[in-house]
Amino acid sequence: MTRRTFLRTGAAIAAGPGIAFPKTSSSVKASLAIETSHVVAAVPANFTGLSYESAQLAHPDFFSPSNKRLVAFMRTLGARGVLRIGGNTSEFTVWSPQGASAASGTAGPDTGRKHHGSYPVTSEAIRNLATFVEAVDWQLIYGLNLGKGTPEQAAHEAKAVSEAAGSRLLEFQIGNEPDLFHRNGLRPPDWKFSDYFVQWKQFASAVRKAVPHARFAAPDVAVNVHWIVDFAQQGKDEIAELTGHYYAEGPPSNPAMNIERLLHANPRLDRDIPIIQHASRESRRPYRMAETNSCYKGGKPGVSDTFASALWGGDYMLQLEQAGFTGINFHGGGEGYYTPIAGSEAKGFSARPIYYGMLLAGQFAGTKIVKSTFDAQGVNATAYAAHTGSGLRVAIFNKDEQRGMQIHIKSGLHGRLWRLSAPSLHSKTGVTLAGAAVKSDGSWSPVHEEHAASHHGVVAIHVPAASAVLAFFAA
């Protein structure tokens, strides 16, 4: 399976009231063929996820049900989902059950600094986190400190998390990006998978003594896909799920890391997905992309915080759904350039452009992705289709900045359309889905739906340049 093999349905339709399509230099006729009887993958209801640094737990009031606006922003993203706590700072946490509470604050994505302080994690922070996840009605993946911690400390912390979160606790992760430990000073230069696996098992054994029913996800690597293969072969009986990370670009200081690059297929991802799929099949362990985003080291201004990230994020999320992965956790926090939800308790929160791409792709949760063939006629565009049991959902992403598309689908069904749009790919504001922006209280609902009618067994959808469409077809 390649990035260019997708599900398709199309409909051409005129702009409705209040909808302004970007001007395009040309419009291309394209086609989408859908095989509804050929299921490619089942999308879990909790596919959508967010990831935050463990350092955020040093401020116990952030992940608390009293942070009602953050609860609302997350619930809008998905009725079900997974919050992952981890990141680089998970290797610098200190379990301090009776420690004093820190002042309220936000922790953004780690930007790769080499020197960290320590981040106390208290019983109060864990209790608040557990009730926060319950308020959102999501589940929790919790990262434990392998880099600078001990098995005994991990066991005590894991027991507190398990007792507080109960059934909301999906899995523990032991170590964050251990394949890079030899580069960031956490382990010697000759550190390799076999060394990691021995230490991982020591930690897992200690945790299991404290939490007999504990579930684990691993190896949570940064880039080394071979560690995923090795863990699938040697440690499949130890874990419930395989996990890893992916960033489309980086570092942000590189001028080549731009919108044009972001919106085109990444050879690394195209190479790694089949390897991961094979390891997952052979081990019978599913795979979750536990930390991901557009550009590592916190994102790149003018790229990660623009509308281009919405088109990239929605497309990428559906690519992983089609690949059969069990979920995705977009990393963020604070005012990080790539964070889906920006802000703080004091200042309030807002939805960054990538949030809208996640919101669109999240509409496929609980569906079954079906086979499709998309002939985009050379336009940088992708499409996906899924069966819901009572109809079809189709997403089309036109990432071409100049050319619009007229997509034809052989179908006798009638549908309604939501459009994902903004003034330009470079826009940081003015993003809407179905004509609506996410409000400051975290609420969102569609205000403009178009109708796509079938004429002589063909539905046509117009997808302007630099935009996306989500179509709902009722059987």
Short mmCIF file of C-alpha atoms in Angstrom, two decimals:
data_model
loop_
_atom_site.label_atom_id
_atom_site.label_comp_id
_atom_site.label_asym_id
_atom_site.label_seq_id
_atom_site.Cartn_x
_atom_site.Cartn_y
_atom_site.Cartn_z
CA MET A 1 0.00 0.00 0.00
CA THR A 2 1.34 3.47 -0.88
CA ARG A 3 0.38 6.96 0.11
CA ARG A 4 -1.33 7.44 -3.25
CA THR A 5 -3.74 4.51 -2.98
CA PHE A 6 -6.92 5.79 -1.38
CA LEU A 7 -10.74 5.58 -1.24
CA ARG A 8 -12.64 7.94 -3.45
CA THR A 9 -16.07 9.54 -3.94
CA GLY A 10 -16.72 12.88 -5.57
CA ALA A 11 -19.27 15.54 -6.30
CA ALA A 12 -19.19 18.88 -8.07
CA ILE A 13 -21.21 21.52 -6.36
CA ALA A 14 -21.43 25.27 -6.48
CA ALA A 15 -20.41 27.44 -3.57
CA GLY A 16 -23.18 28.10 -1.11
CA PRO A 17 -24.00 31.40 0.57
CA GLY A 18 -21.11 32.83 2.51
CA ILE A 19 -18.57 30.36 1.08
CA ALA A 20 -15.71 31.98 -0.84
CA PHE A 21 -13.50 29.57 -2.72
CA PRO A 22 -9.86 30.56 -3.26
CA LYS A 23 -9.11 31.71 -6.78
CA THR A 24 -7.48 29.01 -8.83
CA SER A 25 -5.56 29.16 -12.08
CA SER A 26 -7.11 25.94 -13.32
CA SER A 27 -9.52 23.18 -12.41
CA VAL A 28 -8.77 19.52 -13.00
CA LYS A 29 -11.31 16.76 -13.58
CA ALA A 30 -10.62 13.79 -11.31
CA SER A 31 -12.35 10.57 -10.36
CA LEU A 32 -12.79 8.46 -7.26
CA ALA A 33 -13.84 4.81 -7.31
CA ILE A 34 -14.93 3.12 -4.08
CA GLU A 35 -15.22 -0.59 -3.39
CA THR A 36 -17.58 -0.64 -0.43
CA SER A 37 -17.33 -4.41 0.03
CA HIS A 38 -13.53 -4.34 0.38
CA VAL A 39 -12.73 -3.30 3.97
CA VAL A 40 -9.13 -2.16 4.44
CA ALA A 41 -9.13 -1.32 8.16
CA ALA A 42 -11.45 -0.81 11.11
CA VAL A 43 -10.92 2.54 12.84
CA PRO A 44 -11.11 2.36 16.65
CA ALA A 45 -13.52 4.74 18.35
CA ASN A 46 -10.62 6.15 20.41
CA PHE A 47 -8.26 6.71 17.45
CA THR A 48 -7.92 10.46 18.13
CA GLY A 49 -5.36 11.46 20.72
CA LEU A 50 -3.23 14.22 22.17
CA SER A 51 0.21 14.04 23.78
CA TYR A 52 1.63 16.34 26.46
CA GLU A 53 4.97 16.59 28.23
CA SER A 54 5.21 14.98 31.65
CA ALA A 55 6.55 18.33 32.87
CA GLN A 56 2.96 19.59 32.75
CA LEU A 57 2.20 17.44 35.81
CA ALA A 58 4.44 19.73 37.86
CA HIS A 59 1.47 22.13 37.67
CA PRO A 60 -1.33 19.94 39.08
CA ASP A 61 -4.19 22.30 38.27
CA PHE A 62 -3.72 22.07 34.51
CA PHE A 63 -4.98 18.53 34.07
CA SER A 64 -7.89 18.95 36.44
CA PRO A 65 -11.66 18.88 35.88
CA SER A 66 -11.68 22.49 37.06
CA ASN A 67 -9.92 23.38 33.79
CA LYS A 68 -13.30 23.23 32.08
CA ARG A 69 -12.33 24.94 28.84
CA LEU A 70 -9.54 22.45 28.18
CA VAL A 71 -11.99 19.64 28.91
CA ALA A 72 -14.36 21.13 26.32
CA PHE A 73 -11.65 21.51 23.64
CA MET A 74 -10.68 17.86 24.02
CA ARG A 75 -14.25 16.56 24.06
CA THR A 76 -14.96 18.48 20.85
CA LEU A 77 -12.08 16.61 19.18
CA GLY A 78 -13.66 13.26 19.95
CA ALA A 79 -16.31 11.65 22.14
CA ARG A 80 -13.62 9.10 22.86
CA GLY A 81 -9.87 9.46 22.65
CA VAL A 82 -6.52 8.93 24.36
CA LEU A 83 -4.41 11.42 26.31
CA ARG A 84 -0.74 10.46 26.42
CA ILE A 85 1.60 11.89 29.07
CA GLY A 86 5.29 11.54 28.19
CA GLY A 87 7.74 13.35 25.93
CA ASN A 88 11.38 14.18 26.59
CA THR A 89 10.64 15.57 30.04
CA SER A 90 9.30 12.20 31.22
CA GLU A 91 12.95 11.21 31.72
CA PHE A 92 13.39 14.03 34.25
CA THR A 93 10.35 13.53 36.44
CA VAL A 94 10.65 12.73 40.14
CA TRP A 95 7.88 10.84 41.92
CA SER A 96 7.17 12.93 45.04
CA PRO A 97 3.84 11.70 46.39
CA GLN A 98 3.74 14.11 49.32
CA GLY A 99 5.44 16.96 47.52
CA ALA A 100 4.12 20.51 47.61
CA SER A 101 1.95 21.71 44.74
CA ALA A 102 3.55 24.03 42.25
CA ALA A 103 1.95 27.19 40.93
CA SER A 104 -0.35 26.92 37.93
CA GLY A 105 1.39 27.04 34.60
CA THR A 106 1.80 25.45 31.20
CA ALA A 107 4.57 23.31 29.76
CA GLY A 108 5.06 23.48 26.02
CA PRO A 109 6.72 20.86 23.83
CA ASP A 110 10.36 20.20 24.65
CA THR A 111 12.52 22.04 22.13
CA GLY A 112 15.55 19.79 22.47
CA ARG A 113 17.50 21.58 25.16
CA LYS A 114 20.18 19.35 26.62
CA HIS A 115 19.89 20.38 30.27
CA HIS A 116 16.75 19.83 32.29
CA GLY A 117 15.82 20.41 35.87
CA SER A 118 13.58 17.92 37.61
CA TYR A 119 9.80 17.87 37.47
CA PRO A 120 8.03 16.72 40.64
CA VAL A 121 4.97 14.52 40.17
CA THR A 122 2.76 14.50 43.26
CA SER A 123 -0.20 12.45 44.38
CA GLU A 124 -2.34 15.53 43.85
CA ALA A 125 -1.21 15.78 40.21
CA ILE A 126 -2.10 12.12 39.61
CA ARG A 127 -5.53 12.41 41.27
CA ASN A 128 -6.31 15.52 39.23
CA LEU A 129 -5.11 13.87 36.03
CA ALA A 130 -7.35 10.86 36.65
CA THR A 131 -10.45 12.97 37.26
CA PHE A 132 -9.58 15.15 34.26
CA VAL A 133 -9.47 12.12 31.95
CA GLU A 134 -12.79 10.98 33.38
CA ALA A 135 -14.31 14.43 32.75
CA VAL A 136 -13.16 14.31 29.13
CA ASP A 137 -14.30 10.66 28.88
CA TRP A 138 -10.99 9.65 27.30
CA GLN A 139 -8.34 7.08 28.25
CA LEU A 140 -4.76 7.55 29.44
CA ILE A 141 -1.32 6.39 28.33
CA TYR A 142 1.18 7.23 31.06
CA GLY A 143 4.95 7.46 30.59
CA LEU A 144 7.39 6.30 33.29
CA ASN A 145 10.96 7.51 33.72
CA LEU A 146 13.45 5.00 32.29
CA GLY A 147 16.19 7.52 31.51
CA LYS A 148 17.00 8.69 35.04
CA GLY A 149 14.54 6.72 37.18
CA THR A 150 14.69 3.37 38.94
CA PRO A 151 12.42 0.31 38.75
CA GLU A 152 11.33 0.89 42.35
CA GLN A 153 10.35 4.51 41.69
CA ALA A 154 8.49 3.51 38.54
CA ALA A 155 6.57 0.84 40.45
CA HIS A 156 5.44 3.26 43.17
CA GLU A 157 4.36 5.85 40.60
CA ALA A 158 2.59 3.27 38.45
CA LYS A 159 0.63 1.99 41.43
CA ALA A 160 -0.59 5.50 42.23
CA VAL A 161 -1.60 6.10 38.61
CA SER A 162 -3.40 2.76 38.38
CA GLU A 163 -5.31 3.27 41.63
CA ALA A 164 -6.37 6.78 40.63
CA ALA A 165 -7.21 6.20 36.95
CA GLY A 166 -8.67 2.70 37.18
CA SER A 167 -10.18 1.54 33.90
CA ARG A 168 -9.29 4.88 32.27
CA LEU A 169 -5.65 3.79 32.26
CA LEU A 170 -4.99 2.22 28.88
CA GLU A 171 -1.26 1.50 29.10
CA PHE A 172 2.07 2.45 30.62
CA GLN A 173 5.09 3.41 28.54
CA ILE A 174 8.58 2.90 29.98
CA GLY A 175 10.99 5.39 28.48
CA ASN A 176 10.56 8.03 25.80
CA GLU A 177 12.53 7.67 22.55
CA PRO A 178 15.06 5.21 24.03
CA ASP A 179 16.71 4.80 20.63
CA LEU A 180 18.16 8.30 21.16
CA PHE A 181 19.44 7.74 24.71
CA HIS A 182 22.98 7.32 23.39
CA ARG A 183 22.79 10.77 21.78
CA ASN A 184 21.22 12.77 24.59
CA GLY A 185 23.49 11.65 27.41
CA LEU A 186 21.09 9.27 29.13
CA ARG A 187 23.12 6.19 28.14
CA PRO A 188 26.64 5.48 26.82
CA PRO A 189 27.49 5.79 23.10
CA ASP A 190 27.38 2.01 22.57
CA TRP A 191 23.76 1.76 23.83
CA LYS A 192 21.73 -0.63 21.68
CA PHE A 193 18.38 -2.40 21.61
CA SER A 194 19.54 -5.42 23.60
CA ASP A 195 20.71 -3.14 26.43
CA TYR A 196 17.42 -1.27 26.39
CA PHE A 197 15.34 -4.45 26.36
CA VAL A 198 17.08 -5.82 29.47
CA GLN A 199 16.44 -2.59 31.38
CA TRP A 200 12.87 -2.31 30.07
CA LYS A 201 12.07 -5.78 31.39
CA GLN A 202 13.51 -4.90 34.81
CA PHE A 203 11.20 -1.88 35.02
CA ALA A 204 8.20 -3.80 33.68
CA SER A 205 8.74 -6.60 36.21
CA ALA A 206 8.81 -4.11 39.09
CA VAL A 207 5.67 -2.38 37.84
CA ARG A 208 3.84 -5.70 37.48
CA LYS A 209 4.61 -6.60 41.08
CA ALA A 210 2.91 -3.37 42.16
CA VAL A 211 0.20 -3.45 39.46
CA PRO A 212 -0.39 -7.10 38.47
CA HIS A 213 -2.82 -6.23 35.66
CA ALA A 214 -0.56 -3.54 34.15
CA ARG A 215 -0.58 -3.18 30.35
CA PHE A 216 2.40 -1.79 28.46
CA ALA A 217 3.06 -0.11 25.11
CA ALA A 218 6.57 -0.06 23.63
CA PRO A 219 9.19 0.72 22.41
CA ASP A 220 8.08 4.35 21.82
CA VAL A 221 11.07 5.07 19.58
CA ALA A 222 11.87 8.35 17.86
CA VAL A 223 13.11 7.12 14.48
CA ASN A 224 14.54 3.60 14.59
CA VAL A 225 11.84 1.42 13.08
CA HIS A 226 14.06 -1.64 13.56
CA TRP A 227 13.60 -1.35 17.32
CA ILE A 228 9.86 -1.75 16.69
CA VAL A 229 10.56 -4.90 14.69
CA ASP A 230 12.92 -6.21 17.40
CA PHE A 231 10.40 -5.56 20.17
CA ALA A 232 7.64 -7.20 18.14
CA GLN A 233 9.81 -10.29 17.81
CA GLN A 234 11.34 -10.47 21.28
CA GLY A 235 8.87 -8.74 23.55
CA LYS A 236 5.42 -9.29 22.06
CA ASP A 237 4.30 -11.28 25.11
CA GLU A 238 5.24 -8.35 27.35
CA ILE A 239 3.07 -5.69 25.73
CA ALA A 240 -0.43 -4.91 24.58
CA GLU A 241 0.59 -2.49 21.85
CA LEU A 242 3.56 -1.35 19.77
CA THR A 243 4.28 2.39 19.72
CA GLY A 244 6.59 4.85 18.03
CA HIS A 245 6.97 8.50 17.04
CA TYR A 246 7.03 10.43 13.78
CA TYR A 247 7.74 14.05 12.88
CA ALA A 248 7.34 15.09 9.27
CA GLU A 249 10.05 17.74 9.33
CA GLY A 250 12.94 19.12 11.31
CA PRO A 251 14.90 20.84 12.56
CA PRO A 252 12.96 24.12 12.34
CA SER A 253 16.18 26.04 11.73
CA ASN A 254 16.52 24.36 8.32
CA PRO A 255 15.06 26.63 5.58
CA ALA A 256 14.10 23.53 3.58
CA MET A 257 11.54 22.63 6.24
CA ASN A 258 8.65 24.51 4.65
CA ILE A 259 5.00 24.20 3.68
CA GLU A 260 5.78 22.75 0.26
CA ARG A 261 7.77 19.92 1.84
CA LEU A 262 5.16 19.31 4.53
CA LEU A 263 2.34 18.86 2.03
CA HIS A 264 4.10 16.25 -0.08
CA ALA A 265 4.60 12.57 0.68
CA ASN A 266 7.45 11.80 3.06
CA PRO A 267 9.66 8.92 1.84
CA ARG A 268 10.48 7.89 5.41
CA LEU A 269 6.82 7.40 6.29
CA ASP A 270 6.12 5.55 3.05
CA ARG A 271 9.08 3.29 3.83
CA ASP A 272 8.25 2.69 7.50
CA ILE A 273 4.51 2.00 7.32
CA PRO A 274 4.85 -1.38 5.54
CA ILE A 275 7.62 -2.41 7.97
CA ILE A 276 5.42 -1.54 10.95
CA GLN A 277 2.40 -3.27 9.41
CA HIS A 278 4.44 -6.47 8.93
CA ALA A 279 5.75 -6.38 12.51
CA SER A 280 2.23 -5.80 13.80
CA ARG A 281 0.80 -8.71 11.82
CA GLU A 282 3.57 -11.11 12.79
CA SER A 283 3.40 -10.24 16.49
CA ARG A 284 -0.37 -9.79 16.58
CA ARG A 285 0.17 -6.54 18.43
CA PRO A 286 -1.46 -3.36 17.13
CA TYR A 287 0.51 -0.16 16.55
CA ARG A 288 -0.22 3.35 17.83
CA MET A 289 1.62 6.51 16.76
CA ALA A 290 2.03 7.71 20.33
CA GLU A 291 3.77 11.04 19.60
CA THR A 292 3.74 12.94 16.35
CA ASN A 293 3.47 16.31 14.69
CA SER A 294 4.72 18.45 11.83
CA CYS A 295 8.23 19.56 12.86
CA TYR A 296 10.24 18.38 15.84
CA LYS A 297 11.68 20.71 18.49
CA GLY A 298 8.31 22.33 19.08
CA GLY A 299 7.36 23.11 15.48
CA LYS A 300 8.27 25.78 12.96
CA PRO A 301 6.60 29.21 12.85
CA GLY A 302 5.01 29.93 9.49
CA VAL A 303 4.57 26.20 8.85
CA SER A 304 3.35 24.32 11.91
CA ASP A 305 0.92 27.07 12.93
CA THR A 306 -0.64 27.63 9.49
CA PHE A 307 -3.61 26.22 7.59
CA ALA A 308 -1.18 23.96 5.74
CA SER A 309 -0.85 22.00 8.98
CA ALA A 310 -4.62 21.39 8.99
CA LEU A 311 -4.51 19.81 5.53
CA TRP A 312 -1.37 17.85 6.42
CA GLY A 313 -2.71 16.72 9.80
CA GLY A 314 -6.09 15.54 8.54
CA ASP A 315 -4.55 13.74 5.58
CA TYR A 316 -1.84 12.13 7.72
CA MET A 317 -4.34 11.02 10.35
CA LEU A 318 -6.46 9.28 7.73
CA GLN A 319 -3.38 7.73 6.14
CA LEU A 320 -2.64 6.04 9.47
CA GLU A 321 -6.27 4.99 9.86
CA GLN A 322 -6.11 3.38 6.44
CA ALA A 323 -2.83 1.66 7.39
CA GLY A 324 -4.63 -0.09 10.24
CA PHE A 325 -2.94 1.75 13.12
CA THR A 326 -4.96 1.93 16.34
CA GLY A 327 -4.46 5.60 17.08
CA ILE A 328 -2.50 8.81 16.92
CA ASN A 329 -1.37 11.31 19.56
CA PHE A 330 -0.48 14.79 18.30
CA HIS A 331 2.08 16.33 20.65
CA GLY A 332 1.54 19.82 21.99
CA GLY A 333 1.08 22.04 24.99
CA GLY A 334 1.41 25.70 25.95
CA GLU A 335 2.10 27.99 23.00
CA GLY A 336 4.10 25.47 20.99
CA TYR A 337 3.90 26.25 17.29
CA TYR A 338 2.39 22.88 16.43
CA THR A 339 0.13 22.42 19.43
CA PRO A 340 -3.50 21.68 18.47
CA ILE A 341 -4.80 23.50 21.56
CA ALA A 342 -2.87 26.64 22.45
CA GLY A 343 -3.05 28.74 25.58
CA SER A 344 -3.34 28.47 29.33
CA GLU A 345 -5.87 28.51 32.15
CA ALA A 346 -5.17 32.18 32.79
CA LYS A 347 -5.29 33.40 29.18
CA GLY A 348 -7.79 30.90 27.79
CA PHE A 349 -7.41 28.41 24.96
CA SER A 350 -7.75 28.50 21.19
CA ALA A 351 -7.76 25.96 18.38
CA ARG A 352 -4.73 26.12 16.11
CA PRO A 353 -5.25 25.21 12.42
CA ILE A 354 -4.12 21.59 12.91
CA TYR A 355 -7.01 21.12 15.37
CA TYR A 356 -9.44 21.51 12.46
CA GLY A 357 -7.69 18.81 10.44
CA MET A 358 -7.96 16.49 13.43
CA LEU A 359 -11.61 17.41 13.85
CA LEU A 360 -12.32 16.47 10.23
CA ALA A 361 -10.40 13.18 10.32
CA GLY A 362 -11.93 12.34 13.69
CA GLN A 363 -15.28 11.92 11.96
CA PHE A 364 -13.98 8.55 10.75
CA ALA A 365 -13.69 7.14 14.28
CA GLY A 366 -15.59 3.86 14.56
CA THR A 367 -15.94 3.42 10.78
CA LYS A 368 -14.44 0.87 8.41
CA ILE A 369 -12.04 2.20 5.80
CA VAL A 370 -12.78 0.69 2.39
CA LYS A 371 -10.64 0.35 -0.70
CA SER A 372 -10.65 3.19 -3.16
CA THR A 373 -8.79 4.39 -6.20
CA PHE A 374 -8.25 8.10 -6.73
CA ASP A 375 -7.15 9.53 -10.05
CA ALA A 376 -6.12 13.07 -9.13
CA GLN A 377 -4.70 13.85 -12.58
CA GLY A 378 -1.36 15.00 -11.21
CA VAL A 379 -2.79 17.28 -8.52
CA ASN A 380 -1.27 16.99 -5.04
CA ALA A 381 -4.43 15.52 -3.54
CA THR A 382 -5.60 12.49 -1.58
CA ALA A 383 -8.94 10.91 -0.75
CA TYR A 384 -10.31 8.34 1.69
CA ALA A 385 -13.64 6.56 2.11
CA ALA A 386 -15.23 4.60 4.92
CA HIS A 387 -18.38 2.58 5.54
CA THR A 388 -20.40 3.57 8.60
CA GLY A 389 -23.02 0.82 8.51
CA SER A 390 -25.64 3.27 7.28
CA GLY A 391 -23.71 5.05 4.56
CA LEU A 392 -20.32 6.37 3.46
CA ARG A 393 -17.95 9.08 4.59
CA VAL A 394 -15.45 10.50 2.15
CA ALA A 395 -12.60 12.95 2.80
CA ILE A 396 -10.76 14.72 -0.01
CA PHE A 397 -7.66 16.85 0.60
CA ASN A 398 -6.51 19.21 -2.14
CA LYS A 399 -3.05 20.31 -1.03
CA ASP A 400 -2.30 22.02 -4.36
CA GLU A 401 -2.03 25.78 -3.92
CA GLN A 402 -3.06 26.57 -7.50
CA ARG A 403 -5.36 23.95 -8.99
CA GLY A 404 -8.90 23.15 -7.97
CA MET A 405 -10.54 19.79 -8.66
CA GLN A 406 -13.87 18.58 -10.00
CA ILE A 407 -14.19 15.06 -8.67
CA HIS A 408 -16.69 12.60 -10.13
CA ILE A 409 -17.92 9.54 -8.27
CA LYS A 410 -20.20 6.85 -9.56
CA SER A 411 -22.86 6.76 -6.90
CA GLY A 412 -26.61 6.93 -6.63
CA LEU A 413 -26.38 8.32 -3.09
CA HIS A 414 -27.09 11.86 -2.00
CA GLY A 415 -24.89 13.55 0.56
CA ARG A 416 -24.02 16.61 2.57
CA LEU A 417 -20.66 18.36 2.59
CA TRP A 418 -18.46 20.04 5.17
CA ARG A 419 -15.66 22.21 3.82
CA LEU A 420 -12.34 22.83 5.53
CA SER A 421 -11.02 26.17 4.36
CA ALA A 422 -8.98 29.28 5.16
CA PRO A 423 -7.90 32.38 3.23
CA SER A 424 -4.63 30.67 2.20
CA LEU A 425 -2.23 27.89 3.08
CA HIS A 426 -0.25 30.43 5.11
CA SER A 427 -3.22 31.58 7.20
CA LYS A 428 -2.91 31.31 10.96
CA THR A 429 -6.47 32.48 11.57
CA GLY A 430 -9.74 32.37 9.68
CA VAL A 431 -9.86 28.57 9.54
CA THR A 432 -13.34 27.03 9.47
CA LEU A 433 -14.89 23.59 9.16
CA ALA A 434 -18.45 23.52 7.83
CA GLY A 435 -18.43 27.31 7.99
CA ALA A 436 -17.73 27.41 11.73
CA ALA A 437 -14.74 28.19 13.91
CA VAL A 438 -14.08 26.62 17.28
CA LYS A 439 -15.25 29.03 19.98
CA SER A 440 -13.20 30.19 22.94
CA ASP A 441 -15.16 27.88 25.22
CA GLY A 442 -14.10 24.88 23.13
CA SER A 443 -17.46 24.32 21.48
CA TRP A 444 -18.01 23.80 17.76
CA SER A 445 -20.92 22.83 15.54
CA PRO A 446 -21.42 23.03 11.76
CA VAL A 447 -23.25 26.10 10.50
CA HIS A 448 -23.06 25.52 6.75
CA GLU A 449 -23.66 22.20 5.04
CA GLU A 450 -23.92 21.86 1.28
CA HIS A 451 -25.91 19.18 -0.49
CA ALA A 452 -24.39 16.87 -3.09
CA ALA A 453 -26.97 15.29 -5.36
CA SER A 454 -26.50 12.32 -7.66
CA HIS A 455 -27.25 13.05 -11.33
CA HIS A 456 -27.54 10.06 -13.65
CA GLY A 457 -25.64 7.97 -11.11
CA VAL A 458 -22.74 10.40 -10.71
CA VAL A 459 -21.99 12.75 -7.83
CA ALA A 460 -19.62 15.64 -8.48
CA ILE A 461 -17.76 17.58 -5.81
CA HIS A 462 -15.75 20.72 -6.40
CA VAL A 463 -12.67 20.91 -4.18
CA PRO A 464 -10.90 24.29 -4.55
CA ALA A 465 -7.16 24.62 -4.28
CA ALA A 466 -5.79 24.49 -0.72
CA SER A 467 -8.93 23.08 0.88
CA ALA A 468 -10.59 19.85 1.94
CA VAL A 469 -14.09 18.38 1.84
CA LEU A 470 -15.79 15.85 4.07
CA ALA A 471 -18.83 14.19 2.50
CA PHE A 472 -21.51 12.22 4.34
CA PHE A 473 -23.52 9.89 2.10
CA ALA A 474 -26.62 8.21 3.47
CA ALA A 475 -27.62 4.79 2.16
#
